[in-house]
PDB file of C-alpha atoms in Angstrom:
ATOM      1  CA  UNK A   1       0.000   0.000   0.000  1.00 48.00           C
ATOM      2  CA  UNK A   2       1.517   3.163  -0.968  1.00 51.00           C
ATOM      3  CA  UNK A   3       0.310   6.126   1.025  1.00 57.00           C
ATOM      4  CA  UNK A   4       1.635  10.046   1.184  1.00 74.00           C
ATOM      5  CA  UNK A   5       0.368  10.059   5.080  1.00 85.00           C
ATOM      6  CA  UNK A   6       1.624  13.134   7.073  1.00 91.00           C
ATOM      7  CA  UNK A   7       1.943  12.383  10.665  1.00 93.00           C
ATOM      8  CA  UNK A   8      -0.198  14.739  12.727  1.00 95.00           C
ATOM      9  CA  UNK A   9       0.427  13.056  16.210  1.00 95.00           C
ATOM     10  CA  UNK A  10       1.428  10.137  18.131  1.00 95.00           C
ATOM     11  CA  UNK A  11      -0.222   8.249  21.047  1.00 95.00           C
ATOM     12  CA  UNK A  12       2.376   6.178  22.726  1.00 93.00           C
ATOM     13  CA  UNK A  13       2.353   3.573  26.372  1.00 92.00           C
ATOM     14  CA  UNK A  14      -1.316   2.433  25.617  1.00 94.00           C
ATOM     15  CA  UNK A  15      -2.329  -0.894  26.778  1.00 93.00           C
ATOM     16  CA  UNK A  16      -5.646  -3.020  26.038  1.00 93.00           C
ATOM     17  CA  UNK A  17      -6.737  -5.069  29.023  1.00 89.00           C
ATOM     18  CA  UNK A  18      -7.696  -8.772  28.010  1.00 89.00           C
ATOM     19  CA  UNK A  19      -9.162 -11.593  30.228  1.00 87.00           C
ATOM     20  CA  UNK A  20      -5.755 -13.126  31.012  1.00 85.00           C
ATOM     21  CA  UNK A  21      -3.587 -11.142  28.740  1.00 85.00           C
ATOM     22  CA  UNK A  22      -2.684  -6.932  28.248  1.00 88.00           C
ATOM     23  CA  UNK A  23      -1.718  -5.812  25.010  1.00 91.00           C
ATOM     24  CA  UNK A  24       0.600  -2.995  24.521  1.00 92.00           C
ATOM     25  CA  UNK A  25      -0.736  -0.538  21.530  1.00 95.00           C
ATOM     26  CA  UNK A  26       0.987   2.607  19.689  1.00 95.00           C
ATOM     27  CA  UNK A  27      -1.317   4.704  18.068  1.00 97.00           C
ATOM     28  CA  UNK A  28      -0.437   7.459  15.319  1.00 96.00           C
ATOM     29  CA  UNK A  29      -2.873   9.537  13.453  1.00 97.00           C
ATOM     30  CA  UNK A  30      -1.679  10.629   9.916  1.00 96.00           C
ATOM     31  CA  UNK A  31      -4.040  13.115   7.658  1.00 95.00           C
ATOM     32  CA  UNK A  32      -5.435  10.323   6.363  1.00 95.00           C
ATOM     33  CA  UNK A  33      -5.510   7.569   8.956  1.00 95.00           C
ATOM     34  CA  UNK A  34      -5.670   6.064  12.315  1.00 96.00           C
ATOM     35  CA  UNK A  35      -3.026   3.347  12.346  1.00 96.00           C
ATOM     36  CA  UNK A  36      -3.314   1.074  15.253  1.00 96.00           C
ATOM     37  CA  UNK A  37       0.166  -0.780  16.240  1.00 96.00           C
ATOM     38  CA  UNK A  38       0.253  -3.666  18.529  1.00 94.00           C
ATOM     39  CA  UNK A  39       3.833  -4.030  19.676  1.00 92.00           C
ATOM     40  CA  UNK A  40       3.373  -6.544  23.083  1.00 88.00           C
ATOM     41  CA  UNK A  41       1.696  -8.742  25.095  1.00 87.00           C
ATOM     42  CA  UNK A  42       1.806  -9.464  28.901  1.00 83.00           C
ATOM     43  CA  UNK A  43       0.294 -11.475  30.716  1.00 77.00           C
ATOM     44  CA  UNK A  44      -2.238 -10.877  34.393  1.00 63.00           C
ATOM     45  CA  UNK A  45      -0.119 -12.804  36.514  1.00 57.00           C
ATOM     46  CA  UNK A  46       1.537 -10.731  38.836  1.00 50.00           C
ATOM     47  CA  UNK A  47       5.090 -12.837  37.968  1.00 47.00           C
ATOM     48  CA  UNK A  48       4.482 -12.754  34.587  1.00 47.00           C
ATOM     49  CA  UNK A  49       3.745  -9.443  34.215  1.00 50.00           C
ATOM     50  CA  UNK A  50       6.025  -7.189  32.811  1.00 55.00           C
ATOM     51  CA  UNK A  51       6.051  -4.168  29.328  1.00 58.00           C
ATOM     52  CA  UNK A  52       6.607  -6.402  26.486  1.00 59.00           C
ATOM     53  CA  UNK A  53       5.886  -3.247  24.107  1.00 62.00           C
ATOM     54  CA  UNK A  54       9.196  -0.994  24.539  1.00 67.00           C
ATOM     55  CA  UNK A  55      12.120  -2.827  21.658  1.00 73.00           C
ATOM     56  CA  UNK A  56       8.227  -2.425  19.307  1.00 78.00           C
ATOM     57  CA  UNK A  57       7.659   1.014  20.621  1.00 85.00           C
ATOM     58  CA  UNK A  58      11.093   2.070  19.056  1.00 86.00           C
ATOM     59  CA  UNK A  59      10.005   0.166  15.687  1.00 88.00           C
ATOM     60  CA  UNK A  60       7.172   2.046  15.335  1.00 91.00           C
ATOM     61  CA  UNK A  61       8.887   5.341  16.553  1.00 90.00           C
ATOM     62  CA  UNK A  62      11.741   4.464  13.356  1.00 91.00           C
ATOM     63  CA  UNK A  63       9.218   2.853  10.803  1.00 93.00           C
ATOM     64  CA  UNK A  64       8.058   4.795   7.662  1.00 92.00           C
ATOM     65  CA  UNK A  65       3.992   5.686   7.983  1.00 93.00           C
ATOM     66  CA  UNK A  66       3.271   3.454   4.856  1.00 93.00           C
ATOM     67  CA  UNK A  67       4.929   0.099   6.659  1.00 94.00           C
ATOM     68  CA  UNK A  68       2.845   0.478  10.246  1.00 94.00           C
ATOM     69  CA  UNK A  69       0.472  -2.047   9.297  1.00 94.00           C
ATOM     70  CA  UNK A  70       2.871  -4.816   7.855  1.00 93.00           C
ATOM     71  CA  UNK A  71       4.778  -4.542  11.372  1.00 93.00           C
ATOM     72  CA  UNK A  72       2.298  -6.974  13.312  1.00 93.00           C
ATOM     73  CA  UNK A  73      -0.454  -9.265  12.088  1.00 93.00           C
ATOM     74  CA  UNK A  74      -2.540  -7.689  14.643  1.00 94.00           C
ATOM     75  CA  UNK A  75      -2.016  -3.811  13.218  1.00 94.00           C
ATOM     76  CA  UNK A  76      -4.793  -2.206  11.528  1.00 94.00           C
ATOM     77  CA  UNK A  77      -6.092   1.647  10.146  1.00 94.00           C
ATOM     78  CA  UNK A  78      -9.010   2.984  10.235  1.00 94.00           C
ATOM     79  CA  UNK A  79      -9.901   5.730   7.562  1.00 94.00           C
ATOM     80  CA  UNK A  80     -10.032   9.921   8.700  1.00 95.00           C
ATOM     81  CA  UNK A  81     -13.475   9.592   6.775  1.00 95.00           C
ATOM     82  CA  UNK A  82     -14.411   6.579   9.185  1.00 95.00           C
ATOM     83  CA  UNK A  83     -13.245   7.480  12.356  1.00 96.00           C
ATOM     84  CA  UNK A  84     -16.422   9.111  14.539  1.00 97.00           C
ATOM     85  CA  UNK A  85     -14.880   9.796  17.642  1.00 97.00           C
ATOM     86  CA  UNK A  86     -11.259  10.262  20.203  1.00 97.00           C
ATOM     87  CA  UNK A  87     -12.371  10.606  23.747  1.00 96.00           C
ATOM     88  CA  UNK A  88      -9.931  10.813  26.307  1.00 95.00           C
ATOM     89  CA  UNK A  89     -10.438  10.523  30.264  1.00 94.00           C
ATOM     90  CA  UNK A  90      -7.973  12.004  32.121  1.00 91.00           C
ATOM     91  CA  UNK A  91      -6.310   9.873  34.542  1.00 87.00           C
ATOM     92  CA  UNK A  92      -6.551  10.390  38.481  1.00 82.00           C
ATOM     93  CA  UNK A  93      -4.068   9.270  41.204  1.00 81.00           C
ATOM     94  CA  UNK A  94      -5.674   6.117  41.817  1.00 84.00           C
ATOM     95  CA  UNK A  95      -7.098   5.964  37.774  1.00 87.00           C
ATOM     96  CA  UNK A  96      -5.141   5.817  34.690  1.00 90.00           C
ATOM     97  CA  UNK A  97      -5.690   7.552  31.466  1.00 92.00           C
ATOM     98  CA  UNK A  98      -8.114   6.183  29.136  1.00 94.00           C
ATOM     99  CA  UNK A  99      -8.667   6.449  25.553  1.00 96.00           C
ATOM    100  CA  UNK A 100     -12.197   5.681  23.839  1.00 97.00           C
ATOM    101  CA  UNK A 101     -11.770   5.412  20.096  1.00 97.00           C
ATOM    102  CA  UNK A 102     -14.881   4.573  17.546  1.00 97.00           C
ATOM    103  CA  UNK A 103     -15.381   4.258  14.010  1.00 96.00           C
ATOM    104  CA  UNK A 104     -18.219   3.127  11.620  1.00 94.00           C
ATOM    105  CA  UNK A 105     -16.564  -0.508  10.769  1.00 87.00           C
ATOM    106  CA  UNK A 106     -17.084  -1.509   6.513  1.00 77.00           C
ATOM    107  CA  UNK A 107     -18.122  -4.769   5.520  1.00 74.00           C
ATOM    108  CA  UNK A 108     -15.480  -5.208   3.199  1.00 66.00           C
ATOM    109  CA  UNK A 109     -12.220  -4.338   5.619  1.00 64.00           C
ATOM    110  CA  UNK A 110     -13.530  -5.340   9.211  1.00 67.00           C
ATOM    111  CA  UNK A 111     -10.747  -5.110  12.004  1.00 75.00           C
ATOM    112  CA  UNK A 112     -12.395  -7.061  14.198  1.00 82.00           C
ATOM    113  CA  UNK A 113     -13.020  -4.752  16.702  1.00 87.00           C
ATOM    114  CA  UNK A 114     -16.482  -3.562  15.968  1.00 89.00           C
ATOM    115  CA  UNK A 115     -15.839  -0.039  15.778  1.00 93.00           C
ATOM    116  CA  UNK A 116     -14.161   0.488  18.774  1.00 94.00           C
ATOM    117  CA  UNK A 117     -10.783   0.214  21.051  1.00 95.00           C
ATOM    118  CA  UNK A 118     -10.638   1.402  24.725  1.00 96.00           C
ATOM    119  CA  UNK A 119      -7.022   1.783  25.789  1.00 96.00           C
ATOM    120  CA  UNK A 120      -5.797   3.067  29.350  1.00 94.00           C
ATOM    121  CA  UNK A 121      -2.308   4.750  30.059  1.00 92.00           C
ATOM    122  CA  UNK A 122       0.538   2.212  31.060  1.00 87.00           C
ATOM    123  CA  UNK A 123       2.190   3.195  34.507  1.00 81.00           C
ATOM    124  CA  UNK A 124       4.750   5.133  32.926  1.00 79.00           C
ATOM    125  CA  UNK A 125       3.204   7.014  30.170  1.00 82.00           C
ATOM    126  CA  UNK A 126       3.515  10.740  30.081  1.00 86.00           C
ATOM    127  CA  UNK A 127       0.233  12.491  30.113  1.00 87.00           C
ATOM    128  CA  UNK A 128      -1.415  13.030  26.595  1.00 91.00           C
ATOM    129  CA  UNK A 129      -4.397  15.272  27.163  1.00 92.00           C
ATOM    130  CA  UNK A 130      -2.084  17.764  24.889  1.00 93.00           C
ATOM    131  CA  UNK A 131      -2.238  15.589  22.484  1.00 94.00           C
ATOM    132  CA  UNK A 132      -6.204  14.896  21.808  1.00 95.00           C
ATOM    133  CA  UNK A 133      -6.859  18.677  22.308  1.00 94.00           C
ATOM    134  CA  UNK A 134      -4.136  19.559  19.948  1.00 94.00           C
ATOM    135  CA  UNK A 135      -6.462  17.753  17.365  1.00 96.00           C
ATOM    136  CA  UNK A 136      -9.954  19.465  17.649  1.00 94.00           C
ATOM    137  CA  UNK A 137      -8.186  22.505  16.135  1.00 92.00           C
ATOM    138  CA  UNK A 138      -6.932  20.140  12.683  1.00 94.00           C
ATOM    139  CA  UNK A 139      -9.248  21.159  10.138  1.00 94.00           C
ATOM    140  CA  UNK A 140      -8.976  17.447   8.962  1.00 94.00           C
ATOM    141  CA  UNK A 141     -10.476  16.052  11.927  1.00 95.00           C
ATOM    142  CA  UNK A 142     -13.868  18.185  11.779  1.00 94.00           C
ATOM    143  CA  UNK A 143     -15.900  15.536  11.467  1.00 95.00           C
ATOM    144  CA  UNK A 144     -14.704  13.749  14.416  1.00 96.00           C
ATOM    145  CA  UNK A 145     -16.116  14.380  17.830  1.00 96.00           C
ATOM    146  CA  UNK A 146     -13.357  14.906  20.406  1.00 96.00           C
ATOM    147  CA  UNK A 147     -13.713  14.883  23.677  1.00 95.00           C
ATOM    148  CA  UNK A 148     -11.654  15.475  26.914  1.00 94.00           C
ATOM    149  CA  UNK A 149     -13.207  14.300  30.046  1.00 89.00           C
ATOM    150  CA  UNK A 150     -12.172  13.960  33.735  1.00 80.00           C
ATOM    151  CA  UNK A 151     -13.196  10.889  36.025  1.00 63.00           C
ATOM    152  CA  UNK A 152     -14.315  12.940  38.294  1.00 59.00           C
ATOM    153  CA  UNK A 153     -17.071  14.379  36.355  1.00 48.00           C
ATOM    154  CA  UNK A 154     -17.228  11.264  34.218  1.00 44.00           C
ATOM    155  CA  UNK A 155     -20.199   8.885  34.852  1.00 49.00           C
ATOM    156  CA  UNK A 156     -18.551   5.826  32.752  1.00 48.00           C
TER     157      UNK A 156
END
């Protein structure tokens, strides 16, 4: 797939919380794209447990936009046009950061993910708020609906 993608920003030390399992996600939005990058798994158990994502992180960080997706069978993108929404909780001292992403899903390219990915901060990410607010002023994100919220007036 050749692309001319522009990066516009990076979401980086996001984890997906599975039964027995966490996955360890990278997340950069181009101007034409959401590409989601898996780079990591850990599992629950408190000796097993451990950030499985950081030699990926760097891959991603070093990796041309238009090879993202070949990285991992488990990376996907999600169209500018198809994305609905970036909703970001901001984390608390006894909550992490969490990130709410949906999209309207296509027959013909599911992700498996039916139209949506919640993500929460790893223990050592740096704040991000920046980040989503910097992107309700991109003119190429007008048609998504971006929110920032705070737990404490969250009811989620």
């Amino acid at each position: 797939m050749t692309t001319t993608d522009e990066p516009i920003a990076r979401f980086t030390r996001w984890l997906r919380q599975r039964p027995n399992s966490i996955e360890f996600w990278e997340l950069v939005v181009t101007d034409e794209r959401l590409v989601c990058c898996y780079v990591g798994q850990s599992y629950r158990s408190m000796l097993l447990r451990a950030d499985m994502g950081e030699r990926d992180r760097a891959t991603v960080a070093e990796t041309p936009l238009e090879d993202l997706e070949s990285l991992a069978e488990q990376n996907f993108s999600v169209s500018l046009e198809a994305l609905e929404s970036i909703r970001h909780v901001e984390g608390t001292r006894f909550r992490r950061a969490r990130l709410d992403l949906e999209w309207t899903e296509s027959d013909d390219d599911p992700t498996g993910y039916d139209g949506n990915l919640t993500l929460v901060s790893t223990s050592d990410a740096e704040p991000q708020r920046d980040i989503v607010a910097g992107l309700t002023d991109d003119p190429r994100l007008e048609d998504v609906t971006i929110d920032l919220d705070d737990h404490r007036w969250s009811l989620r």
